[in-house]
Amino acid sequence: MLLKVAPAFSLVNSQVEPQSLPLFSSVPSAQSASSFLRLSSPSNGVGSAVPFEEVKKELNLVPTLPQVSLARQKFSEECEAAINQQINVESSISYGYHAMFAYFDRDNVALEGFAKFFNELSLRDRGQVEKLMRYQNKRGGRVQLLEISLPLSEFDHGVKGHALHAMEFALSMEKIANARLLHVHRIALRNHDAQLADFVESEFLSMQVEAIKKIAEHVSQLRRVGAGHGVWHFNQMLLREGGIA
């Protein structure tokens, strides 16, 4: 008995699956496209892909007066005032360090290492002042420069000597600056200003702690060497090493 064999071509065609889209198709199907473009709009507005209603509300709040900042957002007046106070603190400390530089640079004092050390601290604090000013402008605040106190210009001390007296004075100024920065940080947290809190933490607090530690070590060493020849050796050390800034 003879069996009728189907043509090979027909067998192959019978096993071919219906044509489908490639795995990574650049043209999505109509159903997937509609799912991709569908925007969720929950009742509370959270998770909406394009919150155009919120944009409209913000648009109405954009100032039109030329003297009002356009960039200001959730920046309280208390935070603005705290930054201006810190600008004054840093300016006063920089001014004080500049007076200390001038004292030790005198020909009848002639401690160039101390002059160099305090001048670098003055420049560091001047840089911090400018950083605070730029931040104030960035947040839409207004920089208001306050009166700066007259710094000390003489550091003679009958018991301690001028070197130790000046270094202890520097340590006190650094602790005051740190305390005021912590105050600004507390104000930022009270006003729920996470950006200002992060700015103080990342740009100032770590550096301030390092400066306090370094100057405290200098005070301890100067107390150990006394007010005589040891001060000259300490002065040479300050000439060789880098500053705190």
PDB file of C-alpha atoms in Angstrom:
ATOM      1  CA  MET A   1       0.000   0.000   0.000  1.00  0.00           C
ATOM      2  CA  LEU A   2       1.326   3.393  -0.968  1.00  0.00           C
ATOM      3  CA  LEU A   3       1.198   6.315   1.486  1.00  0.00           C
ATOM      4  CA  LYS A   4       0.674   9.784   0.140  1.00  0.00           C
ATOM      5  CA  VAL A   5       3.469  12.003   1.432  1.00  0.00           C
ATOM      6  CA  ALA A   6       2.733  15.659   1.898  1.00  0.00           C
ATOM      7  CA  PRO A   7       5.092  18.092   0.262  1.00  0.00           C
ATOM      8  CA  ALA A   8       7.934  19.303   2.474  1.00  0.00           C
ATOM      9  CA  PHE A   9       6.971  22.896   1.901  1.00  0.00           C
ATOM     10  CA  SER A  10       3.503  22.354   3.311  1.00  0.00           C
ATOM     11  CA  LEU A  11       4.912  20.662   6.450  1.00  0.00           C
ATOM     12  CA  VAL A  12       7.214  23.538   7.143  1.00  0.00           C
ATOM     13  CA  ASN A  13       4.454  26.114   6.700  1.00  0.00           C
ATOM     14  CA  SER A  14       2.160  24.271   9.043  1.00  0.00           C
ATOM     15  CA  GLN A  15       4.647  24.680  11.934  1.00  0.00           C
ATOM     16  CA  VAL A  16       5.295  28.394  11.494  1.00  0.00           C
ATOM     17  CA  GLU A  17       3.862  30.454  14.418  1.00  0.00           C
ATOM     18  CA  PRO A  18       1.930  33.623  13.751  1.00  0.00           C
ATOM     19  CA  GLN A  19       4.191  36.648  13.304  1.00  0.00           C
ATOM     20  CA  SER A  20       4.772  38.601  16.541  1.00  0.00           C
ATOM     21  CA  LEU A  21       6.545  41.819  17.479  1.00  0.00           C
ATOM     22  CA  PRO A  22      10.259  41.621  18.256  1.00  0.00           C
ATOM     23  CA  LEU A  23      11.322  41.387  21.923  1.00  0.00           C
ATOM     24  CA  PHE A  24      12.675  44.931  21.902  1.00  0.00           C
ATOM     25  CA  SER A  25      10.316  46.643  19.535  1.00  0.00           C
ATOM     26  CA  SER A  26      10.816  50.339  18.905  1.00  0.00           C
ATOM     27  CA  VAL A  27       7.133  50.698  18.083  1.00  0.00           C
ATOM     28  CA  PRO A  28       4.968  49.644  21.041  1.00  0.00           C
ATOM     29  CA  SER A  29       1.538  48.259  20.547  1.00  0.00           C
ATOM     30  CA  ALA A  30      -1.473  50.483  21.001  1.00  0.00           C
ATOM     31  CA  GLN A  31      -2.335  48.850  24.326  1.00  0.00           C
ATOM     32  CA  SER A  32       1.176  49.232  25.800  1.00  0.00           C
ATOM     33  CA  ALA A  33       1.425  52.806  24.568  1.00  0.00           C
ATOM     34  CA  SER A  34      -1.829  53.746  26.227  1.00  0.00           C
ATOM     35  CA  SER A  35      -0.683  52.111  29.468  1.00  0.00           C
ATOM     36  CA  PHE A  36       2.632  53.961  29.321  1.00  0.00           C
ATOM     37  CA  LEU A  37       1.068  57.353  28.735  1.00  0.00           C
ATOM     38  CA  ARG A  38      -1.718  56.974  31.278  1.00  0.00           C
ATOM     39  CA  LEU A  39      -1.137  59.371  34.209  1.00  0.00           C
ATOM     40  CA  SER A  40      -2.139  58.356  37.683  1.00  0.00           C
ATOM     41  CA  SER A  41      -4.155  61.000  39.435  1.00  0.00           C
ATOM     42  CA  PRO A  42      -4.741  59.958  43.052  1.00  0.00           C
ATOM     43  CA  SER A  43      -7.049  61.988  45.197  1.00  0.00           C
ATOM     44  CA  ASN A  44      -4.246  63.526  47.260  1.00  0.00           C
ATOM     45  CA  GLY A  45      -2.190  64.514  44.203  1.00  0.00           C
ATOM     46  CA  VAL A  46       0.891  62.525  45.326  1.00  0.00           C
ATOM     47  CA  GLY A  47       2.439  60.461  42.570  1.00  0.00           C
ATOM     48  CA  SER A  48       0.957  62.434  39.721  1.00  0.00           C
ATOM     49  CA  ALA A  49       3.453  62.405  36.864  1.00  0.00           C
ATOM     50  CA  VAL A  50       2.701  65.970  35.752  1.00  0.00           C
ATOM     51  CA  PRO A  51       1.117  68.028  38.571  1.00  0.00           C
ATOM     52  CA  PHE A  52      -0.006  70.855  36.339  1.00  0.00           C
ATOM     53  CA  GLU A  53      -2.525  72.101  38.908  1.00  0.00           C
ATOM     54  CA  GLU A  54       0.311  72.632  41.391  1.00  0.00           C
ATOM     55  CA  VAL A  55       2.305  74.425  38.719  1.00  0.00           C
ATOM     56  CA  LYS A  56      -0.602  76.799  38.157  1.00  0.00           C
ATOM     57  CA  LYS A  57      -0.729  77.577  41.881  1.00  0.00           C
ATOM     58  CA  GLU A  58       3.030  78.246  41.986  1.00  0.00           C
ATOM     59  CA  LEU A  59       2.763  80.413  38.897  1.00  0.00           C
ATOM     60  CA  ASN A  60       0.354  82.698  40.711  1.00  0.00           C
ATOM     61  CA  LEU A  61       2.922  83.087  43.509  1.00  0.00           C
ATOM     62  CA  VAL A  62       5.781  84.264  41.255  1.00  0.00           C
ATOM     63  CA  PRO A  63       6.602  87.872  42.270  1.00  0.00           C
ATOM     64  CA  THR A  64       6.172  90.606  39.733  1.00  0.00           C
ATOM     65  CA  LEU A  65       7.836  93.455  41.647  1.00  0.00           C
ATOM     66  CA  PRO A  66      11.446  94.033  40.505  1.00  0.00           C
ATOM     67  CA  GLN A  67      12.799  94.381  44.061  1.00  0.00           C
ATOM     68  CA  VAL A  68      11.471  90.973  45.164  1.00  0.00           C
ATOM     69  CA  SER A  69      13.552  87.819  44.629  1.00  0.00           C
ATOM     70  CA  LEU A  70      12.219  85.316  42.110  1.00  0.00           C
ATOM     71  CA  ALA A  71      14.278  82.442  43.515  1.00  0.00           C
ATOM     72  CA  ARG A  72      13.001  82.601  47.100  1.00  0.00           C
ATOM     73  CA  GLN A  73      11.067  79.526  48.205  1.00  0.00           C
ATOM     74  CA  LYS A  74      10.350  78.286  51.728  1.00  0.00           C
ATOM     75  CA  PHE A  75      13.070  80.547  53.145  1.00  0.00           C
ATOM     76  CA  SER A  76      11.897  82.112  56.387  1.00  0.00           C
ATOM     77  CA  GLU A  77      12.819  85.575  57.608  1.00  0.00           C
ATOM     78  CA  GLU A  78      14.283  84.009  60.756  1.00  0.00           C
ATOM     79  CA  CYS A  79      16.717  81.952  58.673  1.00  0.00           C
ATOM     80  CA  GLU A  80      17.601  85.000  56.609  1.00  0.00           C
ATOM     81  CA  ALA A  81      18.351  87.026  59.751  1.00  0.00           C
ATOM     82  CA  ALA A  82      20.415  84.170  61.235  1.00  0.00           C
ATOM     83  CA  ILE A  83      22.624  84.070  58.139  1.00  0.00           C
ATOM     84  CA  ASN A  84      23.192  87.828  58.326  1.00  0.00           C
ATOM     85  CA  GLN A  85      24.176  87.453  61.979  1.00  0.00           C
ATOM     86  CA  GLN A  86      26.634  84.702  61.059  1.00  0.00           C
ATOM     87  CA  ILE A  87      28.088  86.913  58.339  1.00  0.00           C
ATOM     88  CA  ASN A  88      28.724  89.510  61.032  1.00  0.00           C
ATOM     89  CA  VAL A  89      30.324  86.933  63.354  1.00  0.00           C
ATOM     90  CA  GLU A  90      32.659  85.597  60.665  1.00  0.00           C
ATOM     91  CA  SER A  91      33.546  89.140  59.550  1.00  0.00           C
ATOM     92  CA  SER A  92      34.385  90.157  63.122  1.00  0.00           C
ATOM     93  CA  ILE A  93      36.569  87.081  63.638  1.00  0.00           C
ATOM     94  CA  SER A  94      38.361  87.673  60.336  1.00  0.00           C
ATOM     95  CA  TYR A  95      38.960  91.273  61.419  1.00  0.00           C
ATOM     96  CA  GLY A  96      40.336  90.042  64.749  1.00  0.00           C
ATOM     97  CA  TYR A  97      42.739  87.613  63.089  1.00  0.00           C
ATOM     98  CA  HIS A  98      43.903  90.390  60.774  1.00  0.00           C
ATOM     99  CA  ALA A  99      44.767  92.523  63.819  1.00  0.00           C
ATOM    100  CA  MET A 100      46.717  89.570  65.282  1.00  0.00           C
ATOM    101  CA  PHE A 101      48.612  89.209  62.005  1.00  0.00           C
ATOM    102  CA  ALA A 102      49.542  92.898  62.134  1.00  0.00           C
ATOM    103  CA  TYR A 103      50.746  92.575  65.746  1.00  0.00           C
ATOM    104  CA  PHE A 104      53.086  89.626  65.195  1.00  0.00           C
ATOM    105  CA  ASP A 105      54.394  91.154  61.967  1.00  0.00           C
ATOM    106  CA  ARG A 106      55.788  94.159  63.853  1.00  0.00           C
ATOM    107  CA  ASP A 107      59.575  94.618  63.830  1.00  0.00           C
ATOM    108  CA  ASN A 108      59.707  94.578  67.651  1.00  0.00           C
ATOM    109  CA  VAL A 109      57.716  91.327  67.823  1.00  0.00           C
ATOM    110  CA  ALA A 110      59.044  89.616  64.678  1.00  0.00           C
ATOM    111  CA  LEU A 111      57.290  86.277  64.924  1.00  0.00           C
ATOM    112  CA  GLU A 112      56.625  85.640  61.250  1.00  0.00           C
ATOM    113  CA  GLY A 113      55.221  82.163  61.830  1.00  0.00           C
ATOM    114  CA  PHE A 114      52.480  83.503  64.100  1.00  0.00           C
ATOM    115  CA  ALA A 115      51.796  86.335  61.632  1.00  0.00           C
ATOM    116  CA  LYS A 116      51.464  83.813  58.800  1.00  0.00           C
ATOM    117  CA  PHE A 117      49.206  81.543  60.869  1.00  0.00           C
ATOM    118  CA  PHE A 118      46.779  84.297  61.875  1.00  0.00           C
ATOM    119  CA  ASN A 119      46.743  85.844  58.416  1.00  0.00           C
ATOM    120  CA  GLU A 120      45.694  82.491  56.922  1.00  0.00           C
ATOM    121  CA  LEU A 121      42.907  82.257  59.480  1.00  0.00           C
ATOM    122  CA  SER A 122      41.767  85.758  58.560  1.00  0.00           C
ATOM    123  CA  LEU A 123      41.619  84.836  54.874  1.00  0.00           C
ATOM    124  CA  ARG A 124      39.778  81.612  55.703  1.00  0.00           C
ATOM    125  CA  ASP A 125      37.068  83.476  57.594  1.00  0.00           C
ATOM    126  CA  ARG A 126      36.845  86.060  54.833  1.00  0.00           C
ATOM    127  CA  GLY A 127      36.142  83.182  52.477  1.00  0.00           C
ATOM    128  CA  GLN A 128      33.428  81.904  54.819  1.00  0.00           C
ATOM    129  CA  VAL A 129      31.835  85.353  54.793  1.00  0.00           C
ATOM    130  CA  GLU A 130      31.671  85.331  51.003  1.00  0.00           C
ATOM    131  CA  LYS A 131      30.285  81.792  51.029  1.00  0.00           C
ATOM    132  CA  LEU A 132      27.493  82.869  53.366  1.00  0.00           C
ATOM    133  CA  MET A 133      26.769  85.917  51.214  1.00  0.00           C
ATOM    134  CA  ARG A 134      26.495  83.799  48.073  1.00  0.00           C
ATOM    135  CA  TYR A 135      24.186  81.387  49.845  1.00  0.00           C
ATOM    136  CA  GLN A 136      21.993  84.217  51.104  1.00  0.00           C
ATOM    137  CA  ASN A 137      21.608  85.504  47.546  1.00  0.00           C
ATOM    138  CA  LYS A 138      21.030  82.002  46.208  1.00  0.00           C
ATOM    139  CA  ARG A 139      18.070  81.485  48.542  1.00  0.00           C
ATOM    140  CA  GLY A 140      16.569  84.870  47.684  1.00  0.00           C
ATOM    141  CA  GLY A 141      17.542  86.623  50.906  1.00  0.00           C
ATOM    142  CA  ARG A 142      19.170  90.035  51.284  1.00  0.00           C
ATOM    143  CA  VAL A 143      22.638  90.518  52.719  1.00  0.00           C
ATOM    144  CA  GLN A 144      22.674  93.157  55.448  1.00  0.00           C
ATOM    145  CA  LEU A 145      26.119  94.032  56.774  1.00  0.00           C
ATOM    146  CA  LEU A 146      26.120  94.896  60.459  1.00  0.00           C
ATOM    147  CA  GLU A 147      28.573  96.856  62.577  1.00  0.00           C
ATOM    148  CA  ILE A 148      31.858  95.085  63.360  1.00  0.00           C
ATOM    149  CA  SER A 149      33.385  95.424  66.819  1.00  0.00           C
ATOM    150  CA  LEU A 150      36.851  96.927  67.172  1.00  0.00           C
ATOM    151  CA  PRO A 151      39.349  94.041  67.654  1.00  0.00           C
ATOM    152  CA  LEU A 152      42.237  93.871  70.078  1.00  0.00           C
ATOM    153  CA  SER A 153      45.482  95.267  68.740  1.00  0.00           C
ATOM    154  CA  GLU A 154      47.813  94.486  71.671  1.00  0.00           C
ATOM    155  CA  PHE A 155      48.475  90.977  72.999  1.00  0.00           C
ATOM    156  CA  ASP A 156      51.132  91.531  75.636  1.00  0.00           C
ATOM    157  CA  HIS A 157      50.544  89.512  78.789  1.00  0.00           C
ATOM    158  CA  GLY A 158      52.796  89.646  81.828  1.00  0.00           C
ATOM    159  CA  VAL A 159      52.316  85.992  82.807  1.00  0.00           C
ATOM    160  CA  LYS A 160      51.389  84.085  79.659  1.00  0.00           C
ATOM    161  CA  GLY A 161      53.362  86.043  77.099  1.00  0.00           C
ATOM    162  CA  HIS A 162      51.905  87.378  73.859  1.00  0.00           C
ATOM    163  CA  ALA A 163      52.093  84.107  71.868  1.00  0.00           C
ATOM    164  CA  LEU A 164      50.056  81.999  74.304  1.00  0.00           C
ATOM    165  CA  HIS A 165      47.669  84.869  75.023  1.00  0.00           C
ATOM    166  CA  ALA A 166      46.938  85.339  71.324  1.00  0.00           C
ATOM    167  CA  MET A 167      46.481  81.600  70.710  1.00  0.00           C
ATOM    168  CA  GLU A 168      44.039  81.296  73.625  1.00  0.00           C
ATOM    169  CA  PHE A 169      42.171  84.278  72.206  1.00  0.00           C
ATOM    170  CA  ALA A 170      42.002  82.510  68.831  1.00  0.00           C
ATOM    171  CA  LEU A 171      40.633  79.369  70.480  1.00  0.00           C
ATOM    172  CA  SER A 172      37.894  81.415  72.136  1.00  0.00           C
ATOM    173  CA  MET A 173      36.922  82.990  68.812  1.00  0.00           C
ATOM    174  CA  GLU A 174      36.713  79.592  67.103  1.00  0.00           C
ATOM    175  CA  LYS A 175      34.432  78.254  69.829  1.00  0.00           C
ATOM    176  CA  ILE A 176      32.183  81.301  69.522  1.00  0.00           C
ATOM    177  CA  ALA A 177      31.973  80.796  65.746  1.00  0.00           C
ATOM    178  CA  ASN A 178      31.080  77.135  66.260  1.00  0.00           C
ATOM    179  CA  ALA A 179      28.391  77.969  68.824  1.00  0.00           C
ATOM    180  CA  ARG A 180      26.825  80.518  66.470  1.00  0.00           C
ATOM    181  CA  LEU A 181      26.853  78.018  63.598  1.00  0.00           C
ATOM    182  CA  LEU A 182      25.047  75.486  65.775  1.00  0.00           C
ATOM    183  CA  HIS A 183      22.510  78.210  66.529  1.00  0.00           C
ATOM    184  CA  VAL A 184      21.933  78.761  62.797  1.00  0.00           C
ATOM    185  CA  HIS A 185      21.522  75.013  62.407  1.00  0.00           C
ATOM    186  CA  ARG A 186      18.877  74.910  65.158  1.00  0.00           C
ATOM    187  CA  ILE A 187      16.977  77.761  63.497  1.00  0.00           C
ATOM    188  CA  ALA A 188      17.058  75.874  60.194  1.00  0.00           C
ATOM    189  CA  LEU A 189      15.607  72.756  61.829  1.00  0.00           C
ATOM    190  CA  ARG A 190      12.935  74.777  63.636  1.00  0.00           C
ATOM    191  CA  ASN A 191      11.835  76.266  60.316  1.00  0.00           C
ATOM    192  CA  HIS A 192      12.001  72.904  58.516  1.00  0.00           C
ATOM    193  CA  ASP A 193      14.703  74.257  56.199  1.00  0.00           C
ATOM    194  CA  ALA A 194      16.544  71.061  55.318  1.00  0.00           C
ATOM    195  CA  GLN A 195      18.670  72.791  52.683  1.00  0.00           C
ATOM    196  CA  LEU A 196      20.078  75.374  55.117  1.00  0.00           C
ATOM    197  CA  ALA A 197      20.745  72.679  57.723  1.00  0.00           C
ATOM    198  CA  ASP A 198      22.648  70.631  55.149  1.00  0.00           C
ATOM    199  CA  PHE A 199      24.586  73.719  54.030  1.00  0.00           C
ATOM    200  CA  VAL A 200      25.785  74.459  57.575  1.00  0.00           C
ATOM    201  CA  GLU A 201      26.679  70.817  58.215  1.00  0.00           C
ATOM    202  CA  SER A 202      28.559  70.201  54.982  1.00  0.00           C
ATOM    203  CA  GLU A 203      30.332  73.541  54.579  1.00  0.00           C
ATOM    204  CA  PHE A 204      31.138  74.712  58.120  1.00  0.00           C
ATOM    205  CA  LEU A 205      30.720  72.376  61.087  1.00  0.00           C
ATOM    206  CA  SER A 206      33.367  69.771  60.234  1.00  0.00           C
ATOM    207  CA  MET A 207      35.932  72.430  59.395  1.00  0.00           C
ATOM    208  CA  GLN A 208      35.118  74.296  62.597  1.00  0.00           C
ATOM    209  CA  VAL A 209      35.676  71.226  64.769  1.00  0.00           C
ATOM    210  CA  GLU A 210      39.027  70.604  63.048  1.00  0.00           C
ATOM    211  CA  ALA A 211      40.090  74.207  63.665  1.00  0.00           C
ATOM    212  CA  ILE A 212      39.178  74.033  67.357  1.00  0.00           C
ATOM    213  CA  LYS A 213      41.193  70.814  67.748  1.00  0.00           C
ATOM    214  CA  LYS A 214      44.243  72.261  65.983  1.00  0.00           C
ATOM    215  CA  ILE A 215      44.308  75.525  67.926  1.00  0.00           C
ATOM    216  CA  ALA A 216      43.692  73.680  71.215  1.00  0.00           C
ATOM    217  CA  GLU A 217      46.815  71.623  70.479  1.00  0.00           C
ATOM    218  CA  HIS A 218      48.772  74.831  69.845  1.00  0.00           C
ATOM    219  CA  VAL A 219      47.608  76.220  73.200  1.00  0.00           C
ATOM    220  CA  SER A 220      48.731  73.057  75.000  1.00  0.00           C
ATOM    221  CA  GLN A 221      52.149  73.132  73.306  1.00  0.00           C
ATOM    222  CA  LEU A 222      52.694  76.816  74.033  1.00  0.00           C
ATOM    223  CA  ARG A 223      51.831  76.266  77.692  1.00  0.00           C
ATOM    224  CA  ARG A 224      54.471  73.541  77.743  1.00  0.00           C
ATOM    225  CA  VAL A 225      57.302  75.510  76.087  1.00  0.00           C
ATOM    226  CA  GLY A 226      56.757  78.667  78.170  1.00  0.00           C
ATOM    227  CA  ALA A 227      57.246  82.285  77.158  1.00  0.00           C
ATOM    228  CA  GLY A 228      60.956  82.167  76.414  1.00  0.00           C
ATOM    229  CA  HIS A 229      63.083  80.541  73.744  1.00  0.00           C
ATOM    230  CA  GLY A 230      60.477  77.850  73.133  1.00  0.00           C
ATOM    231  CA  VAL A 231      58.209  80.421  71.494  1.00  0.00           C
ATOM    232  CA  TRP A 232      60.856  81.027  68.825  1.00  0.00           C
ATOM    233  CA  HIS A 233      60.995  77.295  68.026  1.00  0.00           C
ATOM    234  CA  PHE A 234      57.202  77.183  67.895  1.00  0.00           C
ATOM    235  CA  ASN A 235      57.275  80.153  65.523  1.00  0.00           C
ATOM    236  CA  GLN A 236      59.620  78.220  63.215  1.00  0.00           C
ATOM    237  CA  MET A 237      57.225  75.283  63.250  1.00  0.00           C
ATOM    238  CA  LEU A 238      54.336  77.547  62.174  1.00  0.00           C
ATOM    239  CA  LEU A 239      56.478  78.854  59.319  1.00  0.00           C
ATOM    240  CA  ARG A 240      57.080  75.328  58.022  1.00  0.00           C
ATOM    241  CA  GLU A 241      53.640  73.783  58.375  1.00  0.00           C
ATOM    242  CA  GLY A 242      50.474  74.593  56.444  1.00  0.00           C
ATOM    243  CA  GLY A 243      47.599  76.522  57.954  1.00  0.00           C
ATOM    244  CA  ILE A 244      44.211  75.335  59.102  1.00  0.00           C
ATOM    245  CA  ALA A 245      42.326  76.731  56.111  1.00  0.00           C
TER     246      ALA A 245
END
